[in-house]
Amino acid sequence: MSLLRIDRLSISSASAAPDARPLVDELYLSLEAGARLGLIGESGSGKSLTSLAITGLLPSGLAGSGSITLNGVEVIGADERVLQPLRGPVASIVFQEPLTALDPLMRVGRQVAGPIRRHRGLRGGALDTAVRAALDEVALPDLDRMLRAYPHEISGGQRQRVAIAIALASRPALLIADEPTTALDVTVQAEVLALLNRLVAEREMALLFISHDLAVVSSMVDEVVVLSNGVAVERGPVARVLSAPEHEYTRRLVASARALDNALEAL
Amino acid sequence: MTAVTPSDATQHVSPRLKGRRRSRTLAIGIAFVGLIVAVALVSLVWLPYEPSDTSGGRLESPSWEHWIGTDKFGRDLLTQLMIGARIAITVGCGAVAVGATIGITIGLVAAFAKPWLDDTISATLDVLIAFPVLLLAMLIVAAQGASLGTAILAIGIALSAVVARLTRILASQVLRAQYVTAARTSGTRWFGIVGQHVLPNIWPTLGVNLALLFGAAVLAEASLSYLGLGAPPPNASWGRMLQEAQATFTTAPAGAIAPGIALVILVVGVNFIADGLRDLADPTRKRSR
Ligand SMILES: Nc1ncnc2c1ncn2[C@@H]1O[C@H](COP(=O)(O)OP(=O)(O)O)[C@@H](O)[C@H]1O
Ligand SMILES: [Mg+2]
């Protein structure tokens, strides 16, 4: 049994014309426990919607059809009672923009404590210790200040580390990272990627890594699915897809990434 | 009146100046409200005269015996004013408590509800809000009979529609925020969402508006009493003092001016506090202070 299995997933807007193309169109993918898969595509190709659909949290007004199973449990059309136990221990998401993914009015310590209390049942002193350990694990400095800080009082990279700590607090079998470094500076990007790489390896988690950046994806995963306008146009080992892209869209993605690289080198 | 957000209104003012001005507003507000609260508290343990003591002369001017004079029955006006402070604060707090409890509950239900239920609740609230507060309160008083409890209930119910609509708007904004989606992906249940994310995030705006509604409740109580629909004697209310002094305003103005000034002090005071609270309640705004 696969950890994640997506079968003919289509996502469409309830208000769109019936003959309009779905936002995600008949997507297939599957991920075994401990495996890593990249999902790449331009902005607007349906990557984030796919990740939300996996946890049964599509925005209102959008509906999914087909099948998504997490640990063998059907997600599409499932009741909150069925979805609740899956969110956290089975699948967890790290979002693109950590400033909006953290509650602006809640101290960092409390935001990390929430899922630890829920999923590991810790209270009091044991909870405090676990929160510190969780922040320490994502290599945050100055823990006393971090615990008491509001999200706007720490840097972007630190915020994303907090978001990662929250996502990992429930010890998920599958981590979905939705462009986790897109909102960060290049130097911070590399640190956060290295951190994710280490944590995913240490905990033997499965990783669904979403990005529009080929260089970033190739450093994180072995297999990729290329998404264009909601359609999976190509898939395969990341080295093969980058060196010998088969689909026109992938070729353009690779070419524009090369052009950018060359332009940077010429500087 | 157009809605002005704090940042629009104060753009040309430096943050430090703005902060200082705000805290001065807050200090004046606290002083005003504190004065009325102090008078109300003193009235519980000490009054210059018995409320029903008619031993003074009729319509006396202010004197050492009667600091702001007497009414047409020879009762001491200061005594009535002090009892009135107690009534105003009681009704203000009670009505806001009733309005907030009912209003926040209905607003949260609407924000979480399926679209059809949300639309039904919103349309009902719009009708209720278009209904004048005073008229609504009069209907409830007419059905229940005039008493202090009825006045609180009536004004509270009238306010609850305003609170509910505001809560619904603020809460559905928060529910669309990504941090709520993020909290749900990490397994937070709906009551956790309400308690940990929705209420704390709507509180800065809601709290300020509840303070403003306290002022509205005090004025509504004065209006009800003025119309003879408020708490019956011996609950001397500022509204009834105004009404009783109206006929003799030209010869003995103190009987109307005193409760009028008291009303202004209390209502302006809570409005100033509301204004000052706007910044205090929101930690993300503190960095600009
Ligand atoms: N709540 C929504 N309602 C309607 N359309 C949406 C909604 N959210 C996203 N979309 C549309 O779905 C498409 C895919 O969005 P998304 O999955 O966010 O793309 P990305 O690949 O950049 O993550 C976009 O065209 C976007 O406009
Ligand atoms: Mg996206």
mmCIF file of N, CA, C and O in Angstrom, chain A residues 52 55 57 80 84 87-88 91-93 95 97 100-106 110-111 115 117-119 150 152 166 170, chain B residues 177-190 195-198 200-202 204 281-287:
data_model
loop_
_atom_site.group_PDB
_atom_site.id
_atom_site.type_symbol
_atom_site.label_atom_id
_atom_site.label_comp_id
_atom_site.label_asym_id
_atom_site.label_seq_id
_atom_site.Cartn_x
_atom_site.Cartn_y
_atom_site.Cartn_z
ATOM 1 N N LEU A 52 -3.083 21.061 -1.215
ATOM 2 C CA LEU A 52 -4.221 21.280 -0.312
ATOM 3 C C LEU A 52 -5.225 20.139 -0.427
ATOM 4 O O LEU A 52 -5.813 19.701 0.565
ATOM 5 N N THR A 55 -4.643 17.082 1.795
ATOM 6 C CA THR A 55 -5.085 17.129 3.189
ATOM 7 C C THR A 55 -6.576 17.466 3.308
ATOM 8 O O THR A 55 -7.069 17.757 4.391
ATOM 9 N N LEU A 57 -8.204 20.081 2.173
ATOM 10 C CA LEU A 57 -8.418 21.478 2.564
ATOM 11 C C LEU A 57 -8.494 22.406 1.357
ATOM 12 O O LEU A 57 -7.986 23.527 1.388
ATOM 13 N N GLU A 80 -14.949 15.400 7.896
ATOM 14 C CA GLU A 80 -13.913 15.971 8.773
ATOM 15 C C GLU A 80 -13.384 14.945 9.770
ATOM 16 O O GLU A 80 -12.203 14.917 10.085
ATOM 17 N N GLN A 84 -9.459 14.442 9.996
ATOM 18 C CA GLN A 84 -8.776 14.967 11.179
ATOM 19 C C GLN A 84 -7.560 14.131 11.597
ATOM 20 O O GLN A 84 -6.464 14.674 11.765
ATOM 21 N N ARG A 87 -4.443 14.590 9.271
ATOM 22 C CA ARG A 87 -3.724 15.866 9.239
ATOM 23 C C ARG A 87 -2.750 15.926 10.407
ATOM 24 O O ARG A 87 -3.158 15.920 11.558
ATOM 25 N N GLY A 88 -1.482 16.014 10.084
ATOM 26 C CA GLY A 88 -0.468 16.004 11.134
ATOM 27 C C GLY A 88 0.311 14.710 11.097
ATOM 28 O O GLY A 88 1.359 14.656 10.463
ATOM 29 N N ALA A 91 0.084 13.404 7.032
ATOM 30 C CA ALA A 91 0.625 14.399 6.106
ATOM 31 C C ALA A 91 0.609 15.780 6.745
ATOM 32 O O ALA A 91 -0.331 16.144 7.449
ATOM 33 N N SER A 92 1.667 16.531 6.499
ATOM 34 C CA SER A 92 1.805 17.873 7.035
ATOM 35 C C SER A 92 2.357 18.771 5.923
ATOM 36 O O SER A 92 3.109 18.295 5.079
ATOM 37 N N ILE A 93 1.997 20.066 5.930
ATOM 38 C CA ILE A 93 2.442 20.951 4.852
ATOM 39 C C ILE A 93 3.312 22.083 5.392
ATOM 40 O O ILE A 93 3.008 22.657 6.434
ATOM 41 N N PHE A 95 4.286 25.757 4.046
ATOM 42 C CA PHE A 95 3.789 26.643 3.000
ATOM 43 C C PHE A 95 4.879 27.583 2.477
ATOM 44 O O PHE A 95 5.933 27.751 3.090
ATOM 45 N N GLU A 97 4.831 30.985 2.030
ATOM 46 C CA GLU A 97 5.052 32.284 2.645
ATOM 47 C C GLU A 97 4.894 32.159 4.166
ATOM 48 O O GLU A 97 3.775 32.143 4.677
ATOM 49 N N THR A 100 2.550 34.623 6.312
ATOM 50 C CA THR A 100 1.091 34.462 6.339
ATOM 51 C C THR A 100 0.678 33.097 6.876
ATOM 52 O O THR A 100 -0.483 32.898 7.210
ATOM 53 N N ALA A 101 1.618 32.157 6.944
ATOM 54 C CA ALA A 101 1.255 30.822 7.435
ATOM 55 C C ALA A 101 1.352 30.728 8.953
ATOM 56 O O ALA A 101 0.957 29.729 9.533
ATOM 57 N N LEU A 102 1.879 31.779 9.597
ATOM 58 C CA LEU A 102 1.922 31.800 11.059
ATOM 59 C C LEU A 102 0.922 32.834 11.561
ATOM 60 O O LEU A 102 0.740 33.880 10.948
ATOM 61 N N ASP A 103 0.287 32.522 12.686
ATOM 62 C CA ASP A 103 -0.672 33.459 13.265
ATOM 63 C C ASP A 103 0.070 34.694 13.786
ATOM 64 O O ASP A 103 0.942 34.577 14.636
ATOM 65 N N PRO A 104 -0.274 35.895 13.247
ATOM 66 C CA PRO A 104 0.492 37.092 13.611
ATOM 67 C C PRO A 104 0.386 37.458 15.091
ATOM 68 O O PRO A 104 1.248 38.159 15.610
ATOM 69 N N LEU A 105 -0.671 37.005 15.761
ATOM 70 C CA LEU A 105 -0.886 37.437 17.139
ATOM 71 C C LEU A 105 -0.540 36.359 18.166
ATOM 72 O O LEU A 105 -0.872 36.494 19.332
ATOM 73 N N MET A 106 0.090 35.265 17.714
ATOM 74 C CA MET A 106 0.409 34.219 18.673
ATOM 75 C C MET A 106 1.925 34.078 18.773
ATOM 76 O O MET A 106 2.621 34.070 17.759
ATOM 77 N N ARG A 110 3.979 29.220 21.573
ATOM 78 C CA ARG A 110 2.630 28.640 21.643
ATOM 79 C C ARG A 110 2.244 27.973 20.330
ATOM 80 O O ARG A 110 1.536 26.969 20.321
ATOM 81 N N GLN A 111 2.691 28.571 19.202
ATOM 82 C CA GLN A 111 2.315 27.988 17.915
ATOM 83 C C GLN A 111 2.955 26.620 17.722
ATOM 84 O O GLN A 111 2.368 25.730 17.120
ATOM 85 N N PRO A 115 0.585 21.744 18.146
ATOM 86 C CA PRO A 115 0.597 20.390 17.582
ATOM 87 C C PRO A 115 1.341 19.368 18.438
ATOM 88 O O PRO A 115 0.979 18.186 18.427
ATOM 89 N N ARG A 117 1.335 19.260 21.723
ATOM 90 C CA ARG A 117 0.371 18.872 22.758
ATOM 91 C C ARG A 117 -0.686 17.934 22.170
ATOM 92 O O ARG A 117 -0.998 16.886 22.733
ATOM 93 N N ARG A 118 -1.183 18.310 20.982
ATOM 94 C CA ARG A 118 -2.239 17.503 20.366
ATOM 95 C C ARG A 118 -1.771 16.104 19.998
ATOM 96 O O ARG A 118 -2.453 15.123 20.276
ATOM 97 N N HIS A 119 -0.617 16.045 19.352
ATOM 98 C CA HIS A 119 -0.246 14.760 18.764
ATOM 99 C C HIS A 119 0.594 13.895 19.681
ATOM 100 O O HIS A 119 0.614 12.691 19.538
ATOM 101 N N TYR A 150 6.812 37.271 18.541
ATOM 102 C CA TYR A 150 5.713 37.195 17.574
ATOM 103 C C TYR A 150 6.351 37.030 16.191
ATOM 104 O O TYR A 150 7.490 37.460 15.980
ATOM 105 N N HIS A 152 6.270 38.604 13.466
ATOM 106 C CA HIS A 152 6.838 39.776 12.792
ATOM 107 C C HIS A 152 8.161 40.213 13.429
ATOM 108 O O HIS A 152 8.837 41.081 12.888
ATOM 109 N N ILE A 166 6.729 23.340 13.235
ATOM 110 C CA ILE A 166 5.312 23.065 13.460
ATOM 111 C C ILE A 166 4.871 21.867 12.616
ATOM 112 O O ILE A 166 4.187 20.963 13.101
ATOM 113 N N SER A 170 4.103 16.952 14.614
ATOM 114 C CA SER A 170 3.178 15.824 14.698
ATOM 115 C C SER A 170 3.806 14.543 14.142
ATOM 116 O O SER A 170 3.132 13.543 13.997
ATOM 117 N N ALA B 177 -7.637 33.300 6.072
ATOM 118 C CA ALA B 177 -6.190 33.526 6.168
ATOM 119 C C ALA B 177 -5.446 32.202 6.078
ATOM 120 O O ALA B 177 -5.952 31.154 6.474
ATOM 121 N N GLN B 178 -4.213 32.288 5.549
ATOM 122 C CA GLN B 178 -3.467 31.050 5.357
ATOM 123 C C GLN B 178 -3.090 30.401 6.682
ATOM 124 O O GLN B 178 -2.970 29.182 6.757
ATOM 125 N N TYR B 179 -2.905 31.203 7.746
ATOM 126 C CA TYR B 179 -2.498 30.571 8.998
ATOM 127 C C TYR B 179 -3.595 29.672 9.559
ATOM 128 O O TYR B 179 -3.310 28.748 10.327
ATOM 129 N N VAL B 180 -4.851 29.917 9.154
ATOM 130 C CA VAL B 180 -5.910 29.000 9.578
ATOM 131 C C VAL B 180 -5.808 27.690 8.799
ATOM 132 O O VAL B 180 -5.893 26.599 9.383
ATOM 133 N N THR B 181 -5.587 27.783 7.485
ATOM 134 C CA THR B 181 -5.352 26.571 6.692
ATOM 135 C C THR B 181 -4.153 25.806 7.253
ATOM 136 O O THR B 181 -4.201 24.582 7.426
ATOM 137 N N ALA B 182 -3.079 26.562 7.560
ATOM 138 C CA ALA B 182 -1.882 25.913 8.101
ATOM 139 C C ALA B 182 -2.203 25.214 9.420
ATOM 140 O O ALA B 182 -1.790 24.079 9.650
ATOM 141 N N ALA B 183 -2.968 25.894 10.286
ATOM 142 C CA ALA B 183 -3.322 25.291 11.572
ATOM 143 C C ALA B 183 -4.160 24.034 11.353
ATOM 144 O O ALA B 183 -4.002 23.036 12.057
ATOM 145 N N ARG B 184 -5.035 24.069 10.349
ATOM 146 C CA ARG B 184 -5.855 22.889 10.085
ATOM 147 C C ARG B 184 -5.019 21.739 9.533
ATOM 148 O O ARG B 184 -5.250 20.583 9.868
ATOM 149 N N THR B 185 -4.013 22.045 8.685
ATOM 150 C CA THR B 185 -3.188 20.950 8.181
ATOM 151 C C THR B 185 -2.391 20.303 9.305
ATOM 152 O O THR B 185 -1.990 19.152 9.188
ATOM 153 N N SER B 186 -2.153 21.039 10.383
ATOM 154 C CA SER B 186 -1.450 20.394 11.490
ATOM 155 C C SER B 186 -2.442 19.815 12.501
ATOM 156 O O SER B 186 -2.074 19.462 13.618
ATOM 157 N N GLY B 187 -3.711 19.730 12.103
ATOM 158 C CA GLY B 187 -4.678 18.966 12.897
ATOM 159 C C GLY B 187 -5.454 19.733 13.949
ATOM 160 O O GLY B 187 -6.066 19.138 14.822
ATOM 161 N N THR B 188 -5.449 21.082 13.900
ATOM 162 C CA THR B 188 -6.248 21.839 14.864
ATOM 163 C C THR B 188 -7.732 21.659 14.557
ATOM 164 O O THR B 188 -8.145 21.778 13.415
ATOM 165 N N ARG B 189 -8.519 21.346 15.581
ATOM 166 C CA ARG B 189 -9.955 21.191 15.380
ATOM 167 C C ARG B 189 -10.643 22.556 15.392
ATOM 168 O O ARG B 189 -10.036 23.543 15.776
ATOM 169 N N TRP B 190 -11.934 22.568 15.042
ATOM 170 C CA TRP B 190 -12.590 23.864 14.846
ATOM 171 C C TRP B 190 -12.655 24.694 16.116
ATOM 172 O O TRP B 190 -12.495 25.903 16.086
ATOM 173 N N GLY B 195 -10.811 29.379 19.305
ATOM 174 C CA GLY B 195 -10.220 29.870 20.544
ATOM 175 C C GLY B 195 -8.810 30.420 20.362
ATOM 176 O O GLY B 195 -8.453 31.432 20.961
ATOM 177 N N GLN B 196 -8.009 29.763 19.511
ATOM 178 C CA GLN B 196 -6.605 30.157 19.419
ATOM 179 C C GLN B 196 -6.349 31.146 18.295
ATOM 180 O O GLN B 196 -5.396 31.919 18.363
ATOM 181 N N HIS B 197 -7.138 31.098 17.240
ATOM 182 C CA HIS B 197 -6.825 31.957 16.096
ATOM 183 C C HIS B 197 -7.895 33.014 15.834
ATOM 184 O O HIS B 197 -7.577 34.185 15.702
ATOM 185 N N VAL B 198 -9.175 32.604 15.765
ATOM 186 C CA VAL B 198 -10.207 33.567 15.373
ATOM 187 C C VAL B 198 -10.404 34.631 16.447
ATOM 188 O O VAL B 198 -10.239 35.829 16.189
ATOM 189 N N PRO B 200 -8.605 35.642 19.173
ATOM 190 C CA PRO B 200 -7.500 36.586 19.404
ATOM 191 C C PRO B 200 -7.295 37.558 18.235
ATOM 192 O O PRO B 200 -6.933 38.712 18.459
ATOM 193 N N ASN B 201 -7.538 37.107 17.004
ATOM 194 C CA ASN B 201 -7.278 37.982 15.870
ATOM 195 C C ASN B 201 -8.395 38.972 15.602
ATOM 196 O O ASN B 201 -8.165 40.006 14.975
ATOM 197 N N ILE B 202 -9.626 38.657 16.031
ATOM 198 C CA ILE B 202 -10.685 39.648 15.825
ATOM 199 C C ILE B 202 -10.795 40.564 17.048
ATOM 200 O O ILE B 202 -11.422 41.609 16.981
ATOM 201 N N PRO B 204 -8.776 42.732 18.731
ATOM 202 C CA PRO B 204 -8.416 44.152 18.719
ATOM 203 C C PRO B 204 -9.533 45.029 18.148
ATOM 204 O O PRO B 204 -9.902 46.030 18.755
ATOM 205 N N ALA B 281 -4.180 46.723 21.878
ATOM 206 C CA ALA B 281 -4.685 45.363 21.757
ATOM 207 C C ALA B 281 -3.988 44.586 20.647
ATOM 208 O O ALA B 281 -4.166 43.394 20.524
ATOM 209 N N ASP B 282 -3.162 45.262 19.845
ATOM 210 C CA ASP B 282 -2.601 44.599 18.674
ATOM 211 C C ASP B 282 -1.067 44.649 18.696
ATOM 212 O O ASP B 282 -0.466 45.660 18.379
ATOM 213 N N PRO B 283 -0.420 43.545 19.083
ATOM 214 C CA PRO B 283 1.041 43.569 19.214
ATOM 215 C C PRO B 283 1.764 43.848 17.901
ATOM 216 O O PRO B 283 2.886 44.345 17.912
ATOM 217 N N THR B 284 1.150 43.547 16.749
ATOM 218 C CA THR B 284 1.854 43.799 15.487
ATOM 219 C C THR B 284 1.958 45.292 15.201
ATOM 220 O O THR B 284 2.740 45.713 14.370
ATOM 221 N N ARG B 285 1.165 46.103 15.891
ATOM 222 C CA ARG B 285 1.243 47.553 15.660
ATOM 223 C C ARG B 285 2.193 48.228 16.631
ATOM 224 O O ARG B 285 2.532 49.378 16.473
ATOM 225 N N LYS B 286 2.629 47.484 17.660
ATOM 226 C CA LYS B 286 3.423 48.136 18.701
ATOM 227 C C LYS B 286 4.759 48.636 18.179
ATOM 228 O O LYS B 286 5.298 49.584 18.687
ATOM 229 N N ARG B 287 5.284 47.969 17.136
ATOM 230 C CA ARG B 287 6.616 48.378 16.685
ATOM 231 C C ARG B 287 6.612 49.797 16.140
ATOM 232 O O ARG B 287 7.634 50.431 16.031
#
